[in-house]
Coordinates of C-alpha atoms in Angstrom, one line a residue:
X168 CA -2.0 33.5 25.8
X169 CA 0.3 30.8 24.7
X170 CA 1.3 27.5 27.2
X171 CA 4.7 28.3 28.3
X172 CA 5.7 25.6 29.6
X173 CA 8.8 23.1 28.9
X174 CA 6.6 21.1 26.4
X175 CA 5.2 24.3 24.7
X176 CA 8.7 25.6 24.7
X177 CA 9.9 22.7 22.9
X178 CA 7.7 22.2 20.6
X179 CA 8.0 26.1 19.3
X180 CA 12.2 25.1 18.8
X181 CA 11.1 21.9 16.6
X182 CA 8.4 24.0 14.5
X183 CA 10.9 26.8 14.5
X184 CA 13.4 24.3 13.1
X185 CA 11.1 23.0 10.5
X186 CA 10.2 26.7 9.3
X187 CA 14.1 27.5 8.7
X188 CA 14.8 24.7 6.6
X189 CA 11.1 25.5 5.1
X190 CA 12.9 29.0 4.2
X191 CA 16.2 27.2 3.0
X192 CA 14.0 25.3 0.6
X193 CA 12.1 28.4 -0.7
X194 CA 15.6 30.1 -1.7
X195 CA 16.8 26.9 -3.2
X196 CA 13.8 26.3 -5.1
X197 CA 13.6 30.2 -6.0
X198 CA 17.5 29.3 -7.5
X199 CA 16.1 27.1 -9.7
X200 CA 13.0 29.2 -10.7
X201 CA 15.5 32.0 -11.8
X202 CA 16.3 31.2 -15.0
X203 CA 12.9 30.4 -16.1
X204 CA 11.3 33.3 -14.7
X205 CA 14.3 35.5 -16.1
X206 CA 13.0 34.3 -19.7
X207 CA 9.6 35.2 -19.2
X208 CA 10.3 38.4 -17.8
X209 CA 12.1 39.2 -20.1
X210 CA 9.5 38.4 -23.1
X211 CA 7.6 41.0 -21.0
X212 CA 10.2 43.6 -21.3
X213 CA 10.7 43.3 -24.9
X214 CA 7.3 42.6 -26.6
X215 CA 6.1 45.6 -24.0
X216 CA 8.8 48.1 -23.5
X217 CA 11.2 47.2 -26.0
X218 CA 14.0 47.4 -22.9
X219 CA 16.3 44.2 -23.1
X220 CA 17.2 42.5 -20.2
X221 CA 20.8 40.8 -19.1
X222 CA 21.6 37.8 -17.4
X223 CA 24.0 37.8 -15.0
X224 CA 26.0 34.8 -15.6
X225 CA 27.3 34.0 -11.9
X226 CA 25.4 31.9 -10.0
X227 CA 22.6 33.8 -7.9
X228 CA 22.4 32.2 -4.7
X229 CA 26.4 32.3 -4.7
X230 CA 26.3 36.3 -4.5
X231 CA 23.9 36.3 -1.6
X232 CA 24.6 32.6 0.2
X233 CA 25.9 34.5 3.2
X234 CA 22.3 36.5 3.7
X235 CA 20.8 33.0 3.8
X236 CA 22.7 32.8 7.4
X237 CA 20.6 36.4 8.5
X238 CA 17.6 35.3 6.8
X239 CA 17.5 31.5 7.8
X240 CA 17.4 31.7 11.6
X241 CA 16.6 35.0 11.9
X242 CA 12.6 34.7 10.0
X243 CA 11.3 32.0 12.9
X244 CA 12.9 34.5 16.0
X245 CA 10.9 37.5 14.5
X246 CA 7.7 34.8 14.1
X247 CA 8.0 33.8 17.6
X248 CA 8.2 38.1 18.6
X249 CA 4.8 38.4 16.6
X250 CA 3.2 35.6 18.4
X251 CA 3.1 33.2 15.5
X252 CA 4.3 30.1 17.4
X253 CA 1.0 30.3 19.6
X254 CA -1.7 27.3 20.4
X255 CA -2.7 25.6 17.6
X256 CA -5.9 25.0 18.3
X257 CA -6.6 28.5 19.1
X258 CA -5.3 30.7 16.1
X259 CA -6.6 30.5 13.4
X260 CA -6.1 30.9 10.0
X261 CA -6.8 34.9 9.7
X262 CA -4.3 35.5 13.3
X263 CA -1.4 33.1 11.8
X264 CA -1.5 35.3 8.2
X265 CA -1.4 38.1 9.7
X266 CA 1.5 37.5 11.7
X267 CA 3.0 35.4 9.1
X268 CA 2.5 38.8 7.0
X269 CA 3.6 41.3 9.3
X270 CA 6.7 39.2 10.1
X271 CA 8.0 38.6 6.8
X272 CA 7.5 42.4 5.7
X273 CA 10.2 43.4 8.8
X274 CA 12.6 40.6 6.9
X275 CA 11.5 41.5 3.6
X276 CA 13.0 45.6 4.4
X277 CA 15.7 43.9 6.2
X278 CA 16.2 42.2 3.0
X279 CA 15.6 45.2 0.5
X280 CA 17.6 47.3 2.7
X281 CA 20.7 45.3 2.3
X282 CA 20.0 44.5 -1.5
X283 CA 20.0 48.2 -2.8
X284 CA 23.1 49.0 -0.1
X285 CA 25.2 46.0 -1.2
X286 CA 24.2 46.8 -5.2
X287 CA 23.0 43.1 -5.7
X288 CA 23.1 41.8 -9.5
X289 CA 19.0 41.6 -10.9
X290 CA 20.0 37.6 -10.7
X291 CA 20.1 37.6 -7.0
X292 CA 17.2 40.3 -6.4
X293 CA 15.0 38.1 -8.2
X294 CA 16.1 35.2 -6.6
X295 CA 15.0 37.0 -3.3
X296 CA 11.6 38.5 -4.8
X297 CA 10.8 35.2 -5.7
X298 CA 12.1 33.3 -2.4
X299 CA 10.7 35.6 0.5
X300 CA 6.7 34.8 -1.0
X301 CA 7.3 30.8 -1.3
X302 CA 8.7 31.0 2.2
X303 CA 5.6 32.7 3.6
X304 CA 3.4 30.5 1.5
X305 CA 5.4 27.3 3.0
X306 CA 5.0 28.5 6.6
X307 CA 1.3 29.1 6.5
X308 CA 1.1 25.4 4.6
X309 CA 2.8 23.8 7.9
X310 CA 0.7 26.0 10.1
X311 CA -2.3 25.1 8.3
X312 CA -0.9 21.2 8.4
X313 CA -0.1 21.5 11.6
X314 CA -3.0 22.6 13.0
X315 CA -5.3 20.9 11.2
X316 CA -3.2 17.4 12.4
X317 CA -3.6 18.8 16.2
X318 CA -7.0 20.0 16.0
X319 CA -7.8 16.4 14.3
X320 CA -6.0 14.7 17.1
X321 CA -7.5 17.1 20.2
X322 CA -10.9 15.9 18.7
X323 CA -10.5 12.1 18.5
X324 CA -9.0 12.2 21.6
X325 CA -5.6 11.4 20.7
X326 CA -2.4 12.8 22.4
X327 CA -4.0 14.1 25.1
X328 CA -2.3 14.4 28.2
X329 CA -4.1 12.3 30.7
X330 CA -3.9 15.1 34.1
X331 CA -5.4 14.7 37.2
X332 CA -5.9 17.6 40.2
X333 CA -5.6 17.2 43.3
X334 CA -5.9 19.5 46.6
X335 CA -9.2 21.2 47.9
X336 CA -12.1 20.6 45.6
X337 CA -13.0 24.6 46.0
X338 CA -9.3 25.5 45.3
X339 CA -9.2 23.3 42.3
X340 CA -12.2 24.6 41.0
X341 CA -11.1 28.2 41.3
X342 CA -7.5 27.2 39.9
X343 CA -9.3 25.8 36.8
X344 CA -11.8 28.9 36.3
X345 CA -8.8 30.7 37.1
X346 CA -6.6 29.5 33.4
X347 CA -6.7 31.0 30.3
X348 CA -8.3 30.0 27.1
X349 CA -6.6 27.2 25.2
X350 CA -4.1 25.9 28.0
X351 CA -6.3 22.7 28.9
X352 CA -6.6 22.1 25.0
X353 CA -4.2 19.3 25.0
X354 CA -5.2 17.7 28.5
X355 CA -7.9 15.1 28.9
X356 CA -8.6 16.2 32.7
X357 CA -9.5 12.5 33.9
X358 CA -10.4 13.9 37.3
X359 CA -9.8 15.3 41.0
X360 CA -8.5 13.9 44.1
X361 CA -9.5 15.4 47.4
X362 CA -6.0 15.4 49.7
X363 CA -7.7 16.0 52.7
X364 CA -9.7 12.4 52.5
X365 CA -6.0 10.4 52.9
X366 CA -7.7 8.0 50.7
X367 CA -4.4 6.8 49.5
X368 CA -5.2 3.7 48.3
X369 CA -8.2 5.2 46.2
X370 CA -5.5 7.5 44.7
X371 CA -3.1 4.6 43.6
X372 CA -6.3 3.3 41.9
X373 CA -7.2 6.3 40.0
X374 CA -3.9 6.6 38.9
X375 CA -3.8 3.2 37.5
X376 CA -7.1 3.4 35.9
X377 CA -7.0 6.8 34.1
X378 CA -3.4 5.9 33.1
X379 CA -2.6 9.0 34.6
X380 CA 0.9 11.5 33.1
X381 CA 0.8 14.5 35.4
X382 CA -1.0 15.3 38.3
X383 CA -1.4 19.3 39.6
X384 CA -1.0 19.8 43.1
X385 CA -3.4 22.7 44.3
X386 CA -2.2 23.4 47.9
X387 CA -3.3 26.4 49.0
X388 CA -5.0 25.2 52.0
X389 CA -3.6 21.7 52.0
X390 CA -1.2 20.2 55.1
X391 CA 2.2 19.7 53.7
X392 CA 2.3 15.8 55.0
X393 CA -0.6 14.8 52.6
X394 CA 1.0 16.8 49.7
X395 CA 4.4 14.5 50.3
X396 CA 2.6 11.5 50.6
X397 CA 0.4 12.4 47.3
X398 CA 3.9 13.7 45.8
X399 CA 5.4 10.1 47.0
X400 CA 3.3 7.9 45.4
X401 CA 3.2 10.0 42.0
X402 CA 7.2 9.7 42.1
X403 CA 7.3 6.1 42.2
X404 CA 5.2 5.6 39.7
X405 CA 7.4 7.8 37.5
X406 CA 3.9 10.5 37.1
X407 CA 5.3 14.0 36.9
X408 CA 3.9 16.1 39.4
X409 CA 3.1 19.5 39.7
X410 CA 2.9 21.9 43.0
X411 CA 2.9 25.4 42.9
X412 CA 6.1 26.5 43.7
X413 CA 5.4 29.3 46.7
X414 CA 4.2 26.7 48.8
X415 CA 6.6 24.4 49.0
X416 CA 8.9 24.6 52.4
X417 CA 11.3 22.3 51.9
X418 CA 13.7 20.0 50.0
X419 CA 12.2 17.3 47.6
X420 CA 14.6 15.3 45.2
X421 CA 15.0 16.0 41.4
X422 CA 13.3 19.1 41.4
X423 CA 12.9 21.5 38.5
X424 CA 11.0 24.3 37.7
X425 CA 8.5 24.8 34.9
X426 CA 5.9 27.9 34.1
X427 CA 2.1 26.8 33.9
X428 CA 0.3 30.1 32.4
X429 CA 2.5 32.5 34.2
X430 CA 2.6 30.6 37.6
X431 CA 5.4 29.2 39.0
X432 CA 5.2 25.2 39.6
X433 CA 7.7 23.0 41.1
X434 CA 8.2 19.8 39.0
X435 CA 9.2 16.7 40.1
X436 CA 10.7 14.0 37.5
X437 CA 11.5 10.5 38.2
X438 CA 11.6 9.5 34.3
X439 CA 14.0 11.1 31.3
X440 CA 13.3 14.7 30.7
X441 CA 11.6 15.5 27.6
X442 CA 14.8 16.6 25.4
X443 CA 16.2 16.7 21.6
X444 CA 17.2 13.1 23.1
X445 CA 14.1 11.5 23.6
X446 CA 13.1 13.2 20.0
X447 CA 15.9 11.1 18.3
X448 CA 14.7 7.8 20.1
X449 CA 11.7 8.2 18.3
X450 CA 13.3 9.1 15.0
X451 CA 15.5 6.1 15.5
X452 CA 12.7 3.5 16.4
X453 CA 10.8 4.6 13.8
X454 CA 13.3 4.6 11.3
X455 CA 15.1 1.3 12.5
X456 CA 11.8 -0.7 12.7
X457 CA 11.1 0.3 9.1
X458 CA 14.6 -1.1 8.1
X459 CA 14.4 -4.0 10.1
X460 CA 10.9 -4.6 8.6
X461 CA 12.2 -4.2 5.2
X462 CA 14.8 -6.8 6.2
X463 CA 13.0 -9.3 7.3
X464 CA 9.3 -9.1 5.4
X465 CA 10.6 -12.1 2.8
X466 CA 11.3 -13.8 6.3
X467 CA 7.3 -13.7 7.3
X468 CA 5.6 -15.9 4.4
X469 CA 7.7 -18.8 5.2
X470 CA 6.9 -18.1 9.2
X471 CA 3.3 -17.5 7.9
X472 CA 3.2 -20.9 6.2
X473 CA 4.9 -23.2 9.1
X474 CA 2.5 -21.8 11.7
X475 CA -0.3 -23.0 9.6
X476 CA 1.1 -26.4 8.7
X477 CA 1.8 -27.0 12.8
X478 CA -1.1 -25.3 14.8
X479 CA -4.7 -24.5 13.4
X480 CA -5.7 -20.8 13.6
X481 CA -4.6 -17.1 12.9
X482 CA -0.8 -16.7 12.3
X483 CA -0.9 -13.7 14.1
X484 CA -0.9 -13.6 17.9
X485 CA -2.9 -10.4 19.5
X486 CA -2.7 -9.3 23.0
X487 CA -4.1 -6.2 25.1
X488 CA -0.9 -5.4 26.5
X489 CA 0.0 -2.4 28.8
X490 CA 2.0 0.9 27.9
X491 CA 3.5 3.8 28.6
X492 CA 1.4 5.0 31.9
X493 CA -0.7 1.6 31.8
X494 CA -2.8 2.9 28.7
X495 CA -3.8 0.2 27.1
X496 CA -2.7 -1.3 22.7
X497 CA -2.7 -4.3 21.2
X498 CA 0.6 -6.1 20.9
X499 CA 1.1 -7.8 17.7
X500 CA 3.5 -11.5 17.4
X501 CA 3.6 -14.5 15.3
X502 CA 1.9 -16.9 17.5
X503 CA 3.7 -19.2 18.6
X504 CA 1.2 -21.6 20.8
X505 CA -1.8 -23.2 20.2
X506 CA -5.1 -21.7 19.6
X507 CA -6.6 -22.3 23.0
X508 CA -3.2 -21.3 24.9
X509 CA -5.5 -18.3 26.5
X510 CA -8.0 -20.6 27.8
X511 CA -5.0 -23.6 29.5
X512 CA -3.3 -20.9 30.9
X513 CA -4.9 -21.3 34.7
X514 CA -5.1 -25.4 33.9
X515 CA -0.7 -24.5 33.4
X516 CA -0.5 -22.5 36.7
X517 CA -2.2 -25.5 38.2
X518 CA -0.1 -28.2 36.9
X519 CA 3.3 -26.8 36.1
X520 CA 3.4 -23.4 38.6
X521 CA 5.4 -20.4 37.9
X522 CA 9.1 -20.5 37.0
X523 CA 9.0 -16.6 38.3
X524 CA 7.7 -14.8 41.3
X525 CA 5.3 -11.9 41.6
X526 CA 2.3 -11.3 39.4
X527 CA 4.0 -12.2 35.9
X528 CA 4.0 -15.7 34.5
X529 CA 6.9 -17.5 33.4
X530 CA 7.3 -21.5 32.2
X531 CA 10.2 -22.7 30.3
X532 CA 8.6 -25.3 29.2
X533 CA 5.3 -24.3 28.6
X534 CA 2.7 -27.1 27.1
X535 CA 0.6 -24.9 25.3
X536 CA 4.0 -23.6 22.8
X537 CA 4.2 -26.1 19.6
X538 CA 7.9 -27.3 17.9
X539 CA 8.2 -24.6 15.5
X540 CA 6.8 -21.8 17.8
X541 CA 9.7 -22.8 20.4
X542 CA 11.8 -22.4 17.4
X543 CA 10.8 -18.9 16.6
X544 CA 10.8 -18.1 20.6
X545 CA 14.6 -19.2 20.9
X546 CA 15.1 -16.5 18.3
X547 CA 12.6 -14.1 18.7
X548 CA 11.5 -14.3 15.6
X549 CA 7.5 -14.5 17.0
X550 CA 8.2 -10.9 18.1
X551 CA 9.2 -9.3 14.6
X552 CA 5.4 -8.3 14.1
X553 CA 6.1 -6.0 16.9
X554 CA 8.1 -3.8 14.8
X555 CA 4.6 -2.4 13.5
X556 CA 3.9 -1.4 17.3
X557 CA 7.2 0.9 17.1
X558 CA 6.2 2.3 13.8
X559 CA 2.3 2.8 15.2
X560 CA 3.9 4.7 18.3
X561 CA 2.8 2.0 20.8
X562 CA 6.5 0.8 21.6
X563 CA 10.3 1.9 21.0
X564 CA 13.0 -0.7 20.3
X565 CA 13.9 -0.2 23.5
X566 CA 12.1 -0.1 26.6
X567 CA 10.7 -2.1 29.8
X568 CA 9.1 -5.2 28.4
X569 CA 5.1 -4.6 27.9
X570 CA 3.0 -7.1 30.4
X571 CA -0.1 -8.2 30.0
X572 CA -3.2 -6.1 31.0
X573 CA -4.1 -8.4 33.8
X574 CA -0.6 -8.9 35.0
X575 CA 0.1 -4.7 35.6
X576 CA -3.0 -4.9 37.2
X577 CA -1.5 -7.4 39.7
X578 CA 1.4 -5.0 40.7
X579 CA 1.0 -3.9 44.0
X580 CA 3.9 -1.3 44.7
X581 CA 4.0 2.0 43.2
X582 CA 7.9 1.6 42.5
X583 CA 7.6 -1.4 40.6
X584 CA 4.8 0.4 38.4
X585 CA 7.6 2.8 37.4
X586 CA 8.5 0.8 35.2
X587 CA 5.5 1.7 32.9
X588 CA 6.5 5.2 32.8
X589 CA 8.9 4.9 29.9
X590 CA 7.3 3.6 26.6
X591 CA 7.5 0.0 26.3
X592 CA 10.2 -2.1 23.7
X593 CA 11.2 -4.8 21.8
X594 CA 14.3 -5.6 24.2
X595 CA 15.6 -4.1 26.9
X596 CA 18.0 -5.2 30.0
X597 CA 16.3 -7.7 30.8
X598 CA 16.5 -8.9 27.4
X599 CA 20.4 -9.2 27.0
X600 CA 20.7 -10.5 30.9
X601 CA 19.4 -13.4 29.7
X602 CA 15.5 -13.2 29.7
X603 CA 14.4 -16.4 31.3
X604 CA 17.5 -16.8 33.8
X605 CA 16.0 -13.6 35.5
X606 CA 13.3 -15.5 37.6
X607 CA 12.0 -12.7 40.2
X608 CA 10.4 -10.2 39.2
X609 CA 11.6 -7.3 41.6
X610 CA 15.2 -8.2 39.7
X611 CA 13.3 -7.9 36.4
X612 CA 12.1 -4.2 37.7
X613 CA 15.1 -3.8 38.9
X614 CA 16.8 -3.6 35.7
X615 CA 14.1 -1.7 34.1
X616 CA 14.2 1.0 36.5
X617 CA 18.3 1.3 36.3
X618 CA 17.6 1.2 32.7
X619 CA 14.9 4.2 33.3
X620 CA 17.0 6.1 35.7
X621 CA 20.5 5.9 33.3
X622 CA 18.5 6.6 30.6
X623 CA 20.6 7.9 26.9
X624 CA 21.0 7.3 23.3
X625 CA 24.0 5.5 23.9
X626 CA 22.3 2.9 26.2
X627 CA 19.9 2.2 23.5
X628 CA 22.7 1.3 20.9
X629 CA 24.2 -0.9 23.4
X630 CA 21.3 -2.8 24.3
X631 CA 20.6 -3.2 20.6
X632 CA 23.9 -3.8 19.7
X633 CA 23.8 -6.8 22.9
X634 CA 20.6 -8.1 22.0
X635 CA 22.0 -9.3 18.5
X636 CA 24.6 -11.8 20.0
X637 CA 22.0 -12.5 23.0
X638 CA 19.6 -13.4 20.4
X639 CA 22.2 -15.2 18.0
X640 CA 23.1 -17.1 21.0
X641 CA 19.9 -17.9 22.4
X642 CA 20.9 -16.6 26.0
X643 CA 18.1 -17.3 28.5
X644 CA 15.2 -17.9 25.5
X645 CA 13.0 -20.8 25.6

């Protein structure tokens, strides 16, 4: 049985959107095939059966452009009614052919149907005999692609949905016998909370540790106080969480509704929907930190050089920093302090102290940064490297600042964690207010969680659009 849930649901419309312009492509390319294939056919009908063969001399497509608009939208709808747009992992190549097949033989009669009712010059029939194969053989291509990139990914571990139970251990087992094949295939079940304990300071921790996304309520048994408090902490934190809908007796804030194999759950959301939205985020950081890249790679050598000539050691700068949900990549800058800068940093907090408040650490004028790397800090040109983050996945343009392994593991409150529940990026409020001039760090959450919470497209372009003259004008950089 297929997962239908809000994730499932959207990844069916983006596969379904990538098989209509799949069969756009396989009449276009059949158009261009038509004149070529006309020949040859008709070499066949001459040398063979003597019976000549006429060209129709409009343009093929033109005569049937409007069945494109039947044909188009309509082929994924009937894919999705044979059960093509299943689990991945689970279908196989034999199950997606024959659907594949038994779907595109409904369109295909739909098809003739309308061709020998509407007369249709040979041009155009050819044009569809030729298009309707090429646009099954380019859906079970993707399929296969596809697939083969998810089963890849499900067995290296990647993409996995970090989820978490929690309720009666019995009740969870039995919930987890009780699921049907292939809707745990993109979890990575990091474990089970027992509510009944009210070991909520063990379940901060094992939220922070296993960098946990969603957590699955199973209540059946459970006192409604411990299921708030267990739904409080996963809200502030920004970790979706999911109860079982019938259980729930009374008002909780931003819920929605979701189906998890045919049961009802209640979902909570403290973070941006998964939308078309948050798709073209990632479209645009990818696509803006290639450009940006190209921009400024002749920008690097000469960066390259003048690290060498000031400070000993590599010119690049690499830190475990932590993203979206605390997991764990390595954040890549042009270094911009000395070699041992890791190893001064407590001698620093000795001497100098801490320009900011709470667990981060802040010095304007830190000892351990040499002349030119304060240059390339006061323009943030030591963070251009992290445009390969973004293109890895890692970060977004824009987004709560990354900290420091150690330093998220020095937050104490759940609401200032929240701030890790958005990917992390280049600049963000806190960038364009002036960076260094925001000394506490509950102001610096603050802003990342108004950020988080007025989350759109259009906030993104303005914060990039700010962080150019912030930048320009070295606000708040040191």
């Amino acid at each position: 049985m297929p997962i239908e849930s809000r994730k499932a649901a959207f990844s069916i419309q983006l596969m379904q959107l990538l098989d209509a312009l799949l069969i756009w492509l396989a009449f276009w390319l059949a158009g261009v095939l038509r004149d070529p294939l006309f020949d040859f056919l008709q070499g066949i009908a001459l040398r063979w059966f003597d019976y000549p063969m006429f060209k129709d001399p409009i343009d093929p497509l033109a005569a049937i452009t409007w069945m494109l608009f039947i044909v188009v939208p309509f082929t994924p709808l009937t894919l999705e009614l044979f059960g093509f747009y299943g689990n991945p992992l689970q279908q196989g190549l034999r199950r997606s052919f024959s659907r594949v097949v038994k779907s595109f033989a409904v369109m295909g009669l739909v098809v003739l149907g309308l061709a020998v009712l509407l007369k249709f010059p040979l041009s155009s029939r050819l044009v569809l005999a030729t298009a309707l194969p090429l646009a099954m053989a380019f859906v079970l291509l993707r399929d296969a692609a596809v697939s083969r990139f998810e089963r890849g990914r499900a067995k290296r571990g990647i993409g996995l949905e970090h989820v978490l139970f929690a309720g009666e251990p019995t009740e969870i087992e039995q919930f987890r016998a009780d699921l049907s094949e292939g809707v745990t295939d993109y979890w990575k079940v990091v474990g089970e909370f027992d509510l009944s304990s009210h070991d909520w300071e063990g379940f901060r921790d094992q939220l922070n540790q296993e960098a946990v996304e969603r957590v699955i309520f199973v209540v059946n048994q459970a006192d409604f106080g411990e299921v708030s408090e267990a739904i409080e902490i996963c809200e502030l934190q920004g970790i979706e969480a999911w109860v079982a809908a019938d259980f729930i007796r009374t008002q909780i804030a931003r819920p929605t509704f979701d189906v998890l194999d045919s049961r009802p759950m209640l979902v909570l959301r403290s973070t941006p929907d998964l939308s078309w939205s948050l798709l073209a985020k990632g479209v645009m950081d990818r696509v803006g930190a290639v450009l940006l890249l190209l921009a400024t790679i002749w920008i690097w050598p000469l960066v390259a050089l003048m690290i060498k000539l000031q400070s000993p050691g590599s010119v690049f700068y690499r830190q475990t920093r932590a993203g979206r949900y605390g997991k764990p990549f390595t954040l890549l800058k042009f270094r911009s302090m000395f070699a041992d800068a890791d190893q001064r940093l407590e001698e620093v907090k000795r001497t100098r102290g801490n320009e900011m408040t709470g667990p981060v650490f802040k010095l304007k004028d830190d000892p351990r940064i040499f002349p030119f790397g304060r240059f390339m800090r006061r323009f943030s040109i030591d963070e251009l490297p992290q445009l390969i983050n973004v293109i890895a996945g890692d970060m977004s343009l824009v987004g709560p600042r990354p900290l420091p392994v150690y330093e998220a593991e020095a937050i104490e409150s759940s609401s200032h964690r929240r701030r890790m529940s958005m990917r992390p990026g280049i600049t963000c409020l806190w960038q364009v207010a002036g960076r260094n001039e925001v000394s506490d760090f509950s102001d610096w959450v603050a802003l990342d969680l108004r950020y988080i919470d007025n989350w759109s497209l259009g906030l993104d372009l303005m914060i990039l659009l700010k962080t150019v003259p912030a930048v320009i004008g070295r606000k708040g950089a040191s």
